[in-house]
PDB file of C-alpha atoms and ligand atoms in Angstrom:
ATOM      1  CA  MET L   1      97.572  23.397 -51.330  1.00  0.00           C
ATOM      2  CA  GLU L   2     100.804  24.057 -53.284  1.00  0.00           C
ATOM      3  CA  MET L   3     100.901  20.323 -54.487  1.00  0.00           C
ATOM      4  CA  VAL L   4      97.341  20.551 -55.790  1.00  0.00           C
ATOM      5  CA  LEU L   5      98.194  23.783 -57.706  1.00  0.00           C
ATOM      6  CA  THR L   6     101.378  22.316 -59.192  1.00  0.00           C
ATOM      7  CA  THR L   7      99.626  19.128 -60.210  1.00  0.00           C
ATOM      8  CA  ALA L   8      96.748  21.067 -61.708  1.00  0.00           C
ATOM      9  CA  LEU L   9      99.283  22.818 -63.931  1.00  0.00           C
ATOM     10  CA  ILE L  10     100.398  19.453 -65.245  1.00  0.00           C
ATOM     11  CA  PHE L  11      96.759  18.503 -66.067  1.00  0.00           C
ATOM     12  CA  GLN L  12      96.136  21.875 -67.741  1.00  0.00           C
ATOM     13  CA  LYS L  13      98.838  21.030 -70.215  1.00  0.00           C
ATOM     14  CA  LYS L  14      98.032  17.444 -70.722  1.00  0.00           C
ATOM     15  CA  SER L  15      95.347  15.038 -69.777  1.00  0.00           C
ATOM     16  CA  GLN L  16      96.218  11.500 -68.709  1.00  0.00           C
ATOM     17  CA  PRO L  17      93.261   9.452 -69.961  1.00  0.00           C
ATOM     18  CA  ASP L  18      94.064   6.089 -68.216  1.00  0.00           C
ATOM     19  CA  LEU L  19      95.422   7.424 -65.007  1.00  0.00           C
ATOM     20  CA  LEU L  20      92.432   6.562 -62.903  1.00  0.00           C
ATOM     21  CA  LYS L  21      91.146   3.642 -65.004  1.00  0.00           C
ATOM     22  CA  GLY L  22      89.156   1.253 -62.686  1.00  0.00           C
ATOM     23  CA  SER L  23      88.511   3.843 -59.988  1.00  0.00           C
ATOM     24  CA  ILE L  24      85.032   4.952 -59.070  1.00  0.00           C
ATOM     25  CA  LEU L  25      83.847   8.394 -57.899  1.00  0.00           C
ATOM     26  CA  ALA L  26      80.619   8.663 -55.923  1.00  0.00           C
ATOM     27  CA  SER L  27      79.136  12.047 -56.709  1.00  0.00           C
ATOM     28  CA  CYS L  28      76.649  12.772 -53.909  1.00  0.00           C
ATOM     29  CA  PHE L  29      74.808  16.091 -54.363  1.00  0.00           C
ATOM     30  CA  PHE L  30      72.118  16.911 -51.866  1.00  0.00           C
ATOM     31  CA  GLU L  31      71.942  20.508 -53.107  1.00  0.00           C
ATOM     32  CA  PRO L  32      71.784  21.975 -56.568  1.00  0.00           C
ATOM     33  CA  SER L  33      75.079  22.465 -58.512  1.00  0.00           C
ATOM     34  CA  THR L  34      76.228  23.044 -62.032  1.00  0.00           C
ATOM     35  CA  ARG L  35      80.065  23.681 -61.864  1.00  0.00           C
ATOM     36  CA  THR L  36      81.083  21.623 -58.941  1.00  0.00           C
ATOM     37  CA  ARG L  37      79.185  18.392 -59.753  1.00  0.00           C
ATOM     38  CA  LEU L  38      79.832  18.477 -63.508  1.00  0.00           C
ATOM     39  CA  SER L  39      83.400  19.413 -63.253  1.00  0.00           C
ATOM     40  CA  PHE L  40      84.223  16.704 -60.713  1.00  0.00           C
ATOM     41  CA  GLU L  41      82.440  14.189 -62.930  1.00  0.00           C
ATOM     42  CA  SER L  42      84.139  15.456 -66.083  1.00  0.00           C
ATOM     43  CA  ALA L  43      87.544  15.376 -64.254  1.00  0.00           C
ATOM     44  CA  MET L  44      87.026  11.727 -63.344  1.00  0.00           C
ATOM     45  CA  HIS L  45      85.925  10.768 -66.778  1.00  0.00           C
ATOM     46  CA  ARG L  46      88.931  12.572 -68.285  1.00  0.00           C
ATOM     47  CA  LEU L  47      91.234  10.515 -66.144  1.00  0.00           C
ATOM     48  CA  GLY L  48      89.597   7.246 -67.358  1.00  0.00           C
ATOM     49  CA  GLY L  49      87.663   6.655 -64.088  1.00  0.00           C
ATOM     50  CA  SER L  50      83.861   6.001 -63.651  1.00  0.00           C
ATOM     51  CA  VAL L  51      81.235   7.969 -61.828  1.00  0.00           C
ATOM     52  CA  ILE L  52      78.193   6.815 -59.747  1.00  0.00           C
ATOM     53  CA  GLY L  53      75.919   9.103 -57.689  1.00  0.00           C
ATOM     54  CA  PHE L  54      72.886  11.383 -57.667  1.00  0.00           C
ATOM     55  CA  SER L  55      72.003  14.981 -58.102  1.00  0.00           C
ATOM     56  CA  ASP L  56      68.661  14.759 -56.337  1.00  0.00           C
ATOM     57  CA  ALA L  57      68.653  13.204 -52.880  1.00  0.00           C
ATOM     58  CA  SER L  58      64.865  12.575 -53.122  1.00  0.00           C
ATOM     59  CA  THR L  59      65.660   9.600 -55.439  1.00  0.00           C
ATOM     60  CA  THR L  60      67.720   8.017 -52.626  1.00  0.00           C
ATOM     61  CA  SER L  61      66.794   6.288 -49.451  1.00  0.00           C
ATOM     62  CA  ILE L  62      67.352   9.372 -47.522  1.00  0.00           C
ATOM     63  CA  LYS L  63      63.708  10.015 -48.677  1.00  0.00           C
ATOM     64  CA  LYS L  64      62.788   6.981 -46.654  1.00  0.00           C
ATOM     65  CA  GLY L  65      64.460   8.406 -43.510  1.00  0.00           C
ATOM     66  CA  GLU L  66      67.940   6.894 -43.724  1.00  0.00           C
ATOM     67  CA  SER L  67      70.565   8.878 -41.952  1.00  0.00           C
ATOM     68  CA  LEU L  68      73.384  10.745 -43.715  1.00  0.00           C
ATOM     69  CA  PHE L  69      75.883   8.671 -41.754  1.00  0.00           C
ATOM     70  CA  ASP L  70      74.347   5.320 -42.860  1.00  0.00           C
ATOM     71  CA  SER L  71      73.967   6.478 -46.474  1.00  0.00           C
ATOM     72  CA  MET L  72      77.515   7.628 -46.750  1.00  0.00           C
ATOM     73  CA  LYS L  73      78.923   4.482 -44.965  1.00  0.00           C
ATOM     74  CA  VAL L  74      77.247   2.362 -47.598  1.00  0.00           C
ATOM     75  CA  ILE L  75      78.112   4.479 -50.551  1.00  0.00           C
ATOM     76  CA  GLY L  76      81.749   4.372 -49.276  1.00  0.00           C
ATOM     77  CA  SER L  77      81.737   0.603 -49.908  1.00  0.00           C
ATOM     78  CA  TYR L  78      80.724   1.195 -53.531  1.00  0.00           C
ATOM     79  CA  ALA L  79      83.387   3.771 -54.504  1.00  0.00           C
ATOM     80  CA  ASP L  80      87.025   4.729 -54.153  1.00  0.00           C
ATOM     81  CA  ILE L  81      86.505   8.393 -53.504  1.00  0.00           C
ATOM     82  CA  LEU L  82      83.336  10.464 -52.499  1.00  0.00           C
ATOM     83  CA  VAL L  83      82.306  14.021 -53.225  1.00  0.00           C
ATOM     84  CA  ILE L  84      79.537  15.398 -51.146  1.00  0.00           C
ATOM     85  CA  ARG L  85      77.516  18.743 -51.210  1.00  0.00           C
ATOM     86  CA  HIS L  86      74.852  19.131 -48.626  1.00  0.00           C
ATOM     87  CA  PRO L  87      72.924  22.028 -47.078  1.00  0.00           C
ATOM     88  CA  GLN L  88      73.909  21.109 -43.486  1.00  0.00           C
ATOM     89  CA  GLU L  89      77.160  22.616 -41.995  1.00  0.00           C
ATOM     90  CA  GLY L  90      79.435  19.765 -40.845  1.00  0.00           C
ATOM     91  CA  SER L  91      77.767  17.265 -43.245  1.00  0.00           C
ATOM     92  CA  ALA L  92      81.099  16.562 -44.959  1.00  0.00           C
ATOM     93  CA  GLU L  93      82.744  15.751 -41.671  1.00  0.00           C
ATOM     94  CA  ILE L  94      79.825  13.252 -40.820  1.00  0.00           C
ATOM     95  CA  ALA L  95      80.439  11.686 -44.307  1.00  0.00           C
ATOM     96  CA  ALA L  96      84.092  11.436 -43.710  1.00  0.00           C
ATOM     97  CA  ARG L  97      83.615   9.649 -40.347  1.00  0.00           C
ATOM     98  CA  ALA L  98      81.120   7.223 -41.975  1.00  0.00           C
ATOM     99  CA  ALA L  99      82.859   6.339 -45.241  1.00  0.00           C
ATOM    100  CA  SER L 100      86.184   4.510 -45.560  1.00  0.00           C
ATOM    101  CA  PRO L 101      87.484   6.107 -48.796  1.00  0.00           C
ATOM    102  CA  PRO L 102      88.373   9.805 -48.934  1.00  0.00           C
ATOM    103  CA  VAL L 103      85.516  12.302 -48.888  1.00  0.00           C
ATOM    104  CA  LEU L 104      85.848  15.771 -50.577  1.00  0.00           C
ATOM    105  CA  ASN L 105      83.691  18.486 -49.253  1.00  0.00           C
ATOM    106  CA  ALA L 106      81.942  20.201 -52.240  1.00  0.00           C
ATOM    107  CA  GLY L 107      80.096  22.745 -50.023  1.00  0.00           C
ATOM    108  CA  ASP L 108      78.450  22.193 -46.647  1.00  0.00           C
ATOM    109  CA  GLY L 109      75.781  24.754 -45.964  1.00  0.00           C
ATOM    110  CA  ALA L 110      77.179  28.212 -45.272  1.00  0.00           C
ATOM    111  CA  HIS L 111      80.263  26.705 -43.846  1.00  0.00           C
ATOM    112  CA  GLN L 112      83.100  25.835 -46.371  1.00  0.00           C
ATOM    113  CA  HIS L 113      83.739  25.100 -50.066  1.00  0.00           C
ATOM    114  CA  PRO L 114      87.487  24.139 -50.023  1.00  0.00           C
ATOM    115  CA  THR L 115      87.777  22.710 -53.542  1.00  0.00           C
ATOM    116  CA  GLN L 116      86.434  25.959 -54.958  1.00  0.00           C
ATOM    117  CA  THR L 117      89.122  27.752 -53.031  1.00  0.00           C
ATOM    118  CA  LEU L 118      91.845  25.611 -54.710  1.00  0.00           C
ATOM    119  CA  ILE L 119      90.402  26.763 -58.112  1.00  0.00           C
ATOM    120  CA  ASP L 120      90.309  30.332 -56.903  1.00  0.00           C
ATOM    121  CA  LEU L 121      93.955  30.149 -55.810  1.00  0.00           C
ATOM    122  CA  PHE L 122      94.985  28.512 -59.135  1.00  0.00           C
ATOM    123  CA  THR L 123      93.178  31.283 -60.973  1.00  0.00           C
ATOM    124  CA  ILE L 124      94.771  34.014 -58.983  1.00  0.00           C
ATOM    125  CA  GLN L 125      98.209  32.568 -59.528  1.00  0.00           C
ATOM    126  CA  GLU L 126      97.513  32.056 -63.299  1.00  0.00           C
ATOM    127  CA  SER L 127      96.352  35.633 -63.765  1.00  0.00           C
ATOM    128  CA  GLN L 128      98.899  37.520 -61.540  1.00  0.00           C
ATOM    129  CA  GLY L 129     101.865  35.020 -61.657  1.00  0.00           C
ATOM    130  CA  THR L 130     101.831  34.892 -57.768  1.00  0.00           C
ATOM    131  CA  ILE L 131      99.522  35.063 -54.801  1.00  0.00           C
ATOM    132  CA  GLU L 132     101.992  36.841 -52.530  1.00  0.00           C
ATOM    133  CA  ASN L 133     101.771  40.510 -51.810  1.00  0.00           C
ATOM    134  CA  LEU L 134      98.554  41.022 -53.812  1.00  0.00           C
ATOM    135  CA  HIS L 135      95.732  43.276 -52.650  1.00  0.00           C
ATOM    136  CA  ILE L 136      92.540  41.211 -52.694  1.00  0.00           C
ATOM    137  CA  ALA L 137      88.984  42.340 -52.126  1.00  0.00           C
ATOM    138  CA  LEU L 138      86.244  39.784 -51.224  1.00  0.00           C
ATOM    139  CA  ALA L 139      82.755  41.317 -51.730  1.00  0.00           C
ATOM    140  CA  GLY L 140      79.015  40.452 -51.460  1.00  0.00           C
ATOM    141  CA  ASP L 141      77.572  37.968 -49.052  1.00  0.00           C
ATOM    142  CA  LEU L 142      80.447  37.432 -46.707  1.00  0.00           C
ATOM    143  CA  LYS L 143      78.165  35.956 -43.984  1.00  0.00           C
ATOM    144  CA  TYR L 144      76.709  32.905 -45.833  1.00  0.00           C
ATOM    145  CA  GLY L 145      79.151  32.668 -48.740  1.00  0.00           C
ATOM    146  CA  ARG L 146      81.014  29.506 -48.104  1.00  0.00           C
ATOM    147  CA  THR L 147      83.512  30.236 -50.844  1.00  0.00           C
ATOM    148  CA  ILE L 148      84.302  33.518 -49.074  1.00  0.00           C
ATOM    149  CA  HIS L 149      85.047  31.650 -45.795  1.00  0.00           C
ATOM    150  CA  SER L 150      87.289  28.971 -47.342  1.00  0.00           C
ATOM    151  CA  LEU L 151      89.177  31.454 -49.458  1.00  0.00           C
ATOM    152  CA  SER L 152      89.702  34.011 -46.580  1.00  0.00           C
ATOM    153  CA  LEU L 153      91.238  31.164 -44.402  1.00  0.00           C
ATOM    154  CA  ALA L 154      93.404  29.964 -47.393  1.00  0.00           C
ATOM    155  CA  LEU L 155      94.593  33.449 -48.166  1.00  0.00           C
ATOM    156  CA  SER L 156      95.599  33.892 -44.495  1.00  0.00           C
ATOM    157  CA  GLN L 157      98.439  31.507 -45.339  1.00  0.00           C
ATOM    158  CA  TYR L 158      99.973  33.997 -47.739  1.00  0.00           C
ATOM    159  CA  PRO L 159     101.324  37.613 -47.191  1.00  0.00           C
ATOM    160  CA  VAL L 160      98.379  39.430 -48.716  1.00  0.00           C
ATOM    161  CA  ARG L 161      96.291  42.580 -48.047  1.00  0.00           C
ATOM    162  CA  LEU L 162      92.662  41.787 -47.780  1.00  0.00           C
ATOM    163  CA  TYR L 163      89.570  44.127 -48.125  1.00  0.00           C
ATOM    164  CA  PHE L 164      86.168  42.887 -47.170  1.00  0.00           C
ATOM    165  CA  VAL L 165      83.168  44.624 -48.798  1.00  0.00           C
ATOM    166  CA  SER L 166      79.516  43.959 -47.658  1.00  0.00           C
ATOM    167  CA  SER L 167      76.556  45.499 -46.158  1.00  0.00           C
ATOM    168  CA  GLU L 168      76.550  45.282 -42.246  1.00  0.00           C
ATOM    169  CA  ASN L 169      73.956  42.398 -42.318  1.00  0.00           C
ATOM    170  CA  LEU L 170      76.039  40.197 -44.514  1.00  0.00           C
ATOM    171  CA  SER L 171      79.446  40.909 -42.848  1.00  0.00           C
ATOM    172  CA  LEU L 172      82.236  38.276 -42.261  1.00  0.00           C
ATOM    173  CA  PRO L 173      81.796  35.863 -39.347  1.00  0.00           C
ATOM    174  CA  LEU L 174      83.615  36.796 -36.262  1.00  0.00           C
ATOM    175  CA  GLU L 175      85.514  33.511 -36.064  1.00  0.00           C
ATOM    176  CA  ILE L 176      87.144  34.255 -39.504  1.00  0.00           C
ATOM    177  CA  ILE L 177      88.005  37.826 -38.404  1.00  0.00           C
ATOM    178  CA  HIS L 178      89.613  36.275 -35.322  1.00  0.00           C
ATOM    179  CA  GLU L 179      91.632  33.792 -37.468  1.00  0.00           C
ATOM    180  CA  LEU L 180      92.864  36.656 -39.694  1.00  0.00           C
ATOM    181  CA  ARG L 181      93.916  38.633 -36.686  1.00  0.00           C
ATOM    182  CA  GLU L 182      95.764  35.683 -35.175  1.00  0.00           C
ATOM    183  CA  LYS L 183      97.695  35.143 -38.439  1.00  0.00           C
ATOM    184  CA  GLY L 184      98.558  38.841 -38.605  1.00  0.00           C
ATOM    185  CA  ILE L 185      96.850  39.497 -41.910  1.00  0.00           C
ATOM    186  CA  GLU L 186      96.273  43.139 -42.704  1.00  0.00           C
ATOM    187  CA  PHE L 187      92.661  43.691 -43.624  1.00  0.00           C
ATOM    188  CA  SER L 188      89.978  46.408 -43.650  1.00  0.00           C
ATOM    189  CA  ILE L 189      86.187  46.408 -43.742  1.00  0.00           C
ATOM    190  CA  HIS L 190      84.071  48.402 -46.249  1.00  0.00           C
ATOM    191  CA  GLU L 191      80.549  49.018 -47.262  1.00  0.00           C
ATOM    192  CA  LYS L 192      81.099  50.156 -50.857  1.00  0.00           C
ATOM    193  CA  LEU L 193      82.963  48.673 -53.802  1.00  0.00           C
ATOM    194  CA  GLU L 194      84.007  52.088 -54.957  1.00  0.00           C
ATOM    195  CA  GLU L 195      86.134  52.391 -51.707  1.00  0.00           C
ATOM    196  CA  VAL L 196      88.465  49.647 -52.841  1.00  0.00           C
ATOM    197  CA  ILE L 197      88.436  49.156 -56.609  1.00  0.00           C
ATOM    198  CA  SER L 198      91.326  51.378 -57.471  1.00  0.00           C
ATOM    199  CA  GLN L 199      93.554  49.567 -54.873  1.00  0.00           C
ATOM    200  CA  VAL L 200      93.146  45.874 -55.675  1.00  0.00           C
ATOM    201  CA  ASP L 201      94.718  43.253 -57.994  1.00  0.00           C
ATOM    202  CA  ILE L 202      91.782  40.821 -57.479  1.00  0.00           C
ATOM    203  CA  LEU L 203      88.141  41.557 -56.800  1.00  0.00           C
ATOM    204  CA  TYR L 204      86.258  38.352 -55.679  1.00  0.00           C
ATOM    205  CA  MET L 205      82.539  38.944 -56.067  1.00  0.00           C
ATOM    206  CA  THR L 206      79.750  36.676 -54.715  1.00  0.00           C
ATOM    207  CA  ARG L 207      76.038  36.511 -54.975  1.00  0.00           C
ATOM    208  CA  PRO L 208      73.563  36.822 -52.108  1.00  0.00           C
ATOM    209  CA  GLN L 209      73.031  33.289 -50.706  1.00  0.00           C
ATOM    210  CA  LYS L 210      69.238  33.844 -50.515  1.00  0.00           C
ATOM    211  CA  GLU L 211      68.593  30.104 -49.849  1.00  0.00           C
ATOM    212  CA  ARG L 212      70.356  30.598 -46.625  1.00  0.00           C
ATOM    213  CA  PHE L 213      68.771  33.864 -45.505  1.00  0.00           C
ATOM    214  CA  ALA L 214      66.661  33.462 -42.378  1.00  0.00           C
ATOM    215  CA  HIS L 215      64.741  36.637 -43.226  1.00  0.00           C
ATOM    216  CA  SER L 216      63.694  37.886 -46.613  1.00  0.00           C
ATOM    217  CA  CYS L 217      64.607  41.429 -45.490  1.00  0.00           C
ATOM    218  CA  ASN L 218      68.352  40.533 -45.841  1.00  0.00           C
ATOM    219  CA  ASN L 219      68.554  42.593 -48.955  1.00  0.00           C
ATOM    220  CA  PHE L 220      71.657  42.806 -51.004  1.00  0.00           C
ATOM    221  CA  SER L 221      73.169  46.317 -50.915  1.00  0.00           C
ATOM    222  CA  GLU L 222      73.418  48.311 -54.131  1.00  0.00           C
ATOM    223  CA  ASN L 223      76.867  49.277 -52.944  1.00  0.00           C
ATOM    224  CA  CYS L 224      77.957  45.718 -53.719  1.00  0.00           C
ATOM    225  CA  LEU L 225      76.770  45.547 -57.297  1.00  0.00           C
ATOM    226  CA  LEU L 226      79.640  45.944 -59.732  1.00  0.00           C
ATOM    227  CA  LYS L 227      79.049  48.324 -62.699  1.00  0.00           C
ATOM    228  CA  LYS L 228      81.357  48.873 -65.675  1.00  0.00           C
ATOM    229  CA  SER L 229      81.613  52.516 -64.806  1.00  0.00           C
ATOM    230  CA  HIS L 230      83.273  51.442 -61.531  1.00  0.00           C
ATOM    231  CA  LEU L 231      86.270  50.029 -63.418  1.00  0.00           C
ATOM    232  CA  ALA L 232      87.470  53.430 -64.811  1.00  0.00           C
ATOM    233  CA  LYS L 233      89.917  53.732 -61.924  1.00  0.00           C
ATOM    234  CA  ALA L 234      90.874  49.998 -61.766  1.00  0.00           C
ATOM    235  CA  LYS L 235      94.498  48.948 -61.935  1.00  0.00           C
ATOM    236  CA  LYS L 236      95.393  47.471 -65.324  1.00  0.00           C
ATOM    237  CA  ASN L 237      96.079  43.947 -63.912  1.00  0.00           C
ATOM    238  CA  LEU L 238      92.815  43.853 -61.919  1.00  0.00           C
ATOM    239  CA  ARG L 239      91.055  40.577 -62.382  1.00  0.00           C
ATOM    240  CA  ILE L 240      87.423  39.968 -61.327  1.00  0.00           C
ATOM    241  CA  LEU L 241      86.677  36.519 -59.995  1.00  0.00           C
ATOM    242  CA  HIS L 242      83.283  34.979 -58.961  1.00  0.00           C
ATOM    243  CA  PRO L 243      82.580  31.410 -58.037  1.00  0.00           C
ATOM    244  CA  LEU L 244      79.299  31.686 -59.926  1.00  0.00           C
ATOM    245  CA  PRO L 245      76.368  31.531 -60.438  1.00  0.00           C
ATOM    246  CA  ARG L 246      76.069  35.198 -60.933  1.00  0.00           C
ATOM    247  CA  LEU L 247      72.817  37.075 -60.276  1.00  0.00           C
ATOM    248  CA  LYS L 248      72.957  40.855 -60.717  1.00  0.00           C
ATOM    249  CA  GLU L 249      76.236  41.549 -58.833  1.00  0.00           C
ATOM    250  CA  ILE L 250      78.428  41.863 -61.965  1.00  0.00           C
ATOM    251  CA  GLU L 251      76.961  43.874 -64.898  1.00  0.00           C
ATOM    252  CA  GLU L 252      77.046  41.714 -67.982  1.00  0.00           C
ATOM    253  CA  SER L 253      78.920  44.373 -70.061  1.00  0.00           C
ATOM    254  CA  ILE L 254      81.967  43.659 -67.813  1.00  0.00           C
ATOM    255  CA  ASP L 255      82.180  40.117 -69.389  1.00  0.00           C
ATOM    256  CA  GLU L 256      83.827  41.623 -72.561  1.00  0.00           C
ATOM    257  CA  THR L 257      86.505  43.499 -70.580  1.00  0.00           C
ATOM    258  CA  PRO L 258      90.021  42.263 -69.895  1.00  0.00           C
ATOM    259  CA  PHE L 259      89.141  42.473 -66.202  1.00  0.00           C
ATOM    260  CA  ALA L 260      86.609  39.522 -66.376  1.00  0.00           C
ATOM    261  CA  ASN L 261      88.206  36.333 -65.304  1.00  0.00           C
ATOM    262  CA  TYR L 262      85.191  34.345 -63.812  1.00  0.00           C
ATOM    263  CA  PHE L 263      84.540  32.104 -66.844  1.00  0.00           C
ATOM    264  CA  GLN L 264      88.212  31.166 -67.013  1.00  0.00           C
ATOM    265  CA  GLN L 265      88.002  30.397 -63.287  1.00  0.00           C
ATOM    266  CA  ALA L 266      85.039  28.089 -63.885  1.00  0.00           C
ATOM    267  CA  ALA L 267      87.012  26.266 -66.574  1.00  0.00           C
ATOM    268  CA  ASN L 268      90.003  25.911 -64.230  1.00  0.00           C
ATOM    269  CA  ALA L 269      87.754  23.582 -62.171  1.00  0.00           C
ATOM    270  CA  ILE L 270      88.718  20.718 -64.499  1.00  0.00           C
ATOM    271  CA  PRO L 271      92.554  20.701 -64.050  1.00  0.00           C
ATOM    272  CA  VAL L 272      92.229  21.446 -60.308  1.00  0.00           C
ATOM    273  CA  ARG L 273      89.684  18.671 -59.632  1.00  0.00           C
ATOM    274  CA  MET L 274      91.658  16.253 -61.802  1.00  0.00           C
ATOM    275  CA  ALA L 275      94.652  17.086 -59.633  1.00  0.00           C
ATOM    276  CA  LEU L 276      92.630  16.438 -56.421  1.00  0.00           C
ATOM    277  CA  LEU L 277      91.323  13.086 -57.676  1.00  0.00           C
ATOM    278  CA  ALA L 278      94.740  11.961 -58.870  1.00  0.00           C
ATOM    279  CA  LEU L 279      96.512  12.998 -55.680  1.00  0.00           C
ATOM    280  CA  PHE L 280      93.855  11.165 -53.519  1.00  0.00           C
ATOM    281  CA  LEU L 281      93.813   7.997 -55.659  1.00  0.00           C
ATOM    282  CA  LYS L 282      97.443   7.661 -56.984  1.00  0.00           C
ATOM    283  CA  GLU L 283     100.687   7.635 -54.952  1.00  0.00           C
ATOM    284  CA  LYS L 284     102.381   9.377 -57.760  1.00  0.00           C
ATOM    285  CA  VAL L 285     101.081  11.685 -60.547  1.00  0.00           C
ATOM    286  CA  PRO L 286     103.506  11.315 -63.576  1.00  0.00           C
ATOM    287  CA  HIS L 287     104.661  14.637 -65.202  1.00  0.00           C
TER     288      HIS L 287
HETATM  289  N1  LIG C 301      81.024  27.391 -57.753  1.00  0.00           N
HETATM  290  C1  LIG C 301      80.031  26.553 -57.491  1.00  0.00           C
HETATM  291  O1  LIG C 301      80.015  25.921 -56.476  1.00  0.00           O
HETATM  292  O2  LIG C 301      79.052  26.526 -58.392  1.00  0.00           O
HETATM  293  P1  LIG C 301      77.868  25.461 -58.419  1.00  0.00           P
HETATM  294  O3  LIG C 301      77.000  25.778 -57.293  1.00  0.00           O
HETATM  295  O4  LIG C 301      77.211  25.553 -59.735  1.00  0.00           O
HETATM  296  O5  LIG C 301      78.469  24.043 -58.218  1.00  0.00           O
END
C-alpha cells in the first residue's frame, strides 16, 4: 500500500507520458461506472499506453453464454493488464485465475473495491498529513458498500480509532468486525451521525447500494443523511470523503465548505491508478 501511495505522489507532481508506451490495458466493465473506468483509462492514456475493452457486457460474447473464466482467459491474451468490475462476488478472483497478466479488481459485487481504498488512503494522507492516530467514521450502507469493506480492512493496518454509523439493517458484516477485533482496532457502532461528528477527523459517507438490496424495504435511515447544520460542532480539520456517486446522503450546500473533500478524492483516482498501472507494468518507476 505504502509503495502505491508514494508512487502516486510522484505522478501527482509530474506525468510520464511515455512510461507505458506499447502496453495495453483491457478495461472490462460488466457493471456501470463513471470514475473507476474513466480514471483507469485516463491513467493508462496519460502514461502513453493503449486501452481496449467494454463498458457494456451485452456487446460481448458473454451474451452468447460464454463463461467469465473463458472470456477473461482470452482477453488476457490480448492485453498486458486487466481491470474488471463485475456484480458477482469473487469474480475478480476467477478472472485472476483465468488470465495470465495481472488483474485489478475494480469492484466485485458487495465484496471489495481495493483500488478505491488506495485513493481513499491517499486522500486521507493528503488532507491530514498522516493516517496514523486519526479518528475515522464510516457511514451509510456498511453492509453492501464494498468501498467500506476494503477501507475498513486497510485501516486495520494502521493505529486508528474507527466509528461505524448505519441503521441496523445495513450494518457492517460480522467477518469484518471479527477481523478488526483480531487486529486490536478500537471501534464503536452508532446509529446517528450526530453521535460522532464532533469527534472525527475523517467522515467517510456512502450511498445506499440499492442495486444490491434483496428487499425494497431496506430503507436508508434519515440518521445517516449529512446536513450542513450537523457540521456546526465539527473539528476544524474534519474532511468528508465519499467514493461517489452521491445520492441524498450529503446535502449539496456542504460542497462549498472546507470540509468537503470528495471531489478532490475523485480527482486523486488519476495519480493513484497511474501508480498502480506503472508498478504492475514496470520494474522501476523513475522519480
Ligand atoms: N467510486 C466508484 O467506484 O465510482 P464509479 O462507480 O463511478 O466507478
